[in-house]
Coordinates of C-alpha atoms in Angstrom, one line a residue:
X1 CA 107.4 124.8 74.1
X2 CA 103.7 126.0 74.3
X3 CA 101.9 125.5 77.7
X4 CA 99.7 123.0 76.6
X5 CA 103.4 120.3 76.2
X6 CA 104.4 121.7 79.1
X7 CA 101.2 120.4 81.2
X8 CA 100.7 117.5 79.5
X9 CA 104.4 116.9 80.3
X10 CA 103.8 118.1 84.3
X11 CA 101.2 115.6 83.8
X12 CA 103.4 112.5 82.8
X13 CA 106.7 113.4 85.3
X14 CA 103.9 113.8 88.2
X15 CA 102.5 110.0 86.6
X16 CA 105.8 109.0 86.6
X17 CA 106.4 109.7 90.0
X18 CA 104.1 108.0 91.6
X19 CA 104.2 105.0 89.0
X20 CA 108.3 104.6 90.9
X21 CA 107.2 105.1 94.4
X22 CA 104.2 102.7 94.1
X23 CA 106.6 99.9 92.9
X24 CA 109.9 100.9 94.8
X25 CA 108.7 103.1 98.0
X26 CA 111.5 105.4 96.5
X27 CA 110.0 109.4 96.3
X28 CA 111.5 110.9 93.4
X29 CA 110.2 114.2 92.4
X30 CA 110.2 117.0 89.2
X31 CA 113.3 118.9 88.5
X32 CA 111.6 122.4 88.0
X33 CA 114.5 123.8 86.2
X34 CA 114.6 121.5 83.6
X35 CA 113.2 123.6 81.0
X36 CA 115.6 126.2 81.5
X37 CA 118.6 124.0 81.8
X38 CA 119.5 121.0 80.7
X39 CA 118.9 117.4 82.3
X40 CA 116.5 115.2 83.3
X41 CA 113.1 115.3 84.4
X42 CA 112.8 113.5 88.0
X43 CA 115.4 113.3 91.0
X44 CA 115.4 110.6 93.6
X45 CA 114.5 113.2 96.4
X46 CA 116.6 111.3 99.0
X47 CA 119.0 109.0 97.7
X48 CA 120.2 108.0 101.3
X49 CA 116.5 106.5 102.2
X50 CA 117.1 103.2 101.0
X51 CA 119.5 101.1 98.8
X52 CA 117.2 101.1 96.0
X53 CA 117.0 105.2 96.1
X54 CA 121.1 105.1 96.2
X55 CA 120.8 103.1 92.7
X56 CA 118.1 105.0 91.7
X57 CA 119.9 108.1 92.1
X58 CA 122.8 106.6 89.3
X59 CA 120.0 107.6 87.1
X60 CA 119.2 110.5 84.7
X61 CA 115.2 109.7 84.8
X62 CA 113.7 111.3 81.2
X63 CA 109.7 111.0 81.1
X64 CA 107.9 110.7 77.8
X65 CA 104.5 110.9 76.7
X66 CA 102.6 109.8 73.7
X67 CA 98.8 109.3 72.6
X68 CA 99.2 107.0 70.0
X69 CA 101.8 103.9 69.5
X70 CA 105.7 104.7 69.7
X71 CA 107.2 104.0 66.5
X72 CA 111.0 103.0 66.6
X73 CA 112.5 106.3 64.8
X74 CA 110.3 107.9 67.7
X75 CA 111.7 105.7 70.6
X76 CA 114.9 106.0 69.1
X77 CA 115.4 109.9 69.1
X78 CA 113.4 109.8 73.2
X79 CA 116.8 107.7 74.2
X80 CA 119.6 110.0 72.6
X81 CA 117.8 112.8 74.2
X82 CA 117.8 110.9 77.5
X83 CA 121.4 110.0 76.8
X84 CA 122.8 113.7 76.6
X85 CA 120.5 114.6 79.5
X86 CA 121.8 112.2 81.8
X87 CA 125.7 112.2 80.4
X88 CA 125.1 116.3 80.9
X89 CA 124.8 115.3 85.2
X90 CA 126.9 112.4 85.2
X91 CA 124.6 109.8 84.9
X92 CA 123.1 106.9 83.4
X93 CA 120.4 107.0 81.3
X94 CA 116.5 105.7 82.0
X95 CA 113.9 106.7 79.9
X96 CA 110.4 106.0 80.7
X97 CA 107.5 106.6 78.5
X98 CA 104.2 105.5 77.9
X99 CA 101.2 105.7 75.7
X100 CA 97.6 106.8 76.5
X101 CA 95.9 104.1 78.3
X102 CA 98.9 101.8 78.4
X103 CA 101.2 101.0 81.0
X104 CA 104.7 102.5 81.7
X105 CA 107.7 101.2 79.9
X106 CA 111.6 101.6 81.1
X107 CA 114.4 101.7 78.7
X108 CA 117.8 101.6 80.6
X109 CA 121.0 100.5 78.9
X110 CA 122.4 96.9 80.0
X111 CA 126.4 97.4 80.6

């Protein structure tokens, strides 16, 4: 991955971030190995703070990117990543992803 991805996807986790804690008051922060191992992209950074952190924390948060619109074959190949990431930890699955100028969108599985 060329450093140009990388920033731009330093730039959407760090978005991400603060998209969660403004709506949840939950601090969840990048995992900085990610790129050498695998799994997701944020943490909950305290999962005892609150009950919303502690189901939070069942998550395996992948953060996506895109300039222009997500097309289903796109979308579709974002959550099977996010699936292996999170079943690698022993989680479940939440992507989040967003195109330029648009607001954030969650995908998590209903059980």
């Amino acid at each position: 991955m060329g450093k140009m991805q990388r920033d731009k996807g330093k730039r959407g986790e760090l978005d991400a971030a603060v998209c969660i804690f403004e709506r949840t008051g939950v601090s969840v922060q990048r995992k900085l190995d990610q790129y050498q191992k695998t799994g997701p992209d944020l943490e909950v950074v305290d999962p005892q703070s609150s009950q919303l952190a502690k189901v939070l924390n069942w998550y395996g948060i992948e953060v996506k990117r895109t300039k222009d619109h997500v097309r289903i074959s796109l979308l579709r190949s974002w959550w099977e990543e996010t699936i292996h990431k999170a079943q690698t930890i022993g989680k479940d699955p939440l992507l989040m992803y967003r195109v330029d100028n648009q607001p954030w969108w969650f995908v998590v599985p209903l059980f």
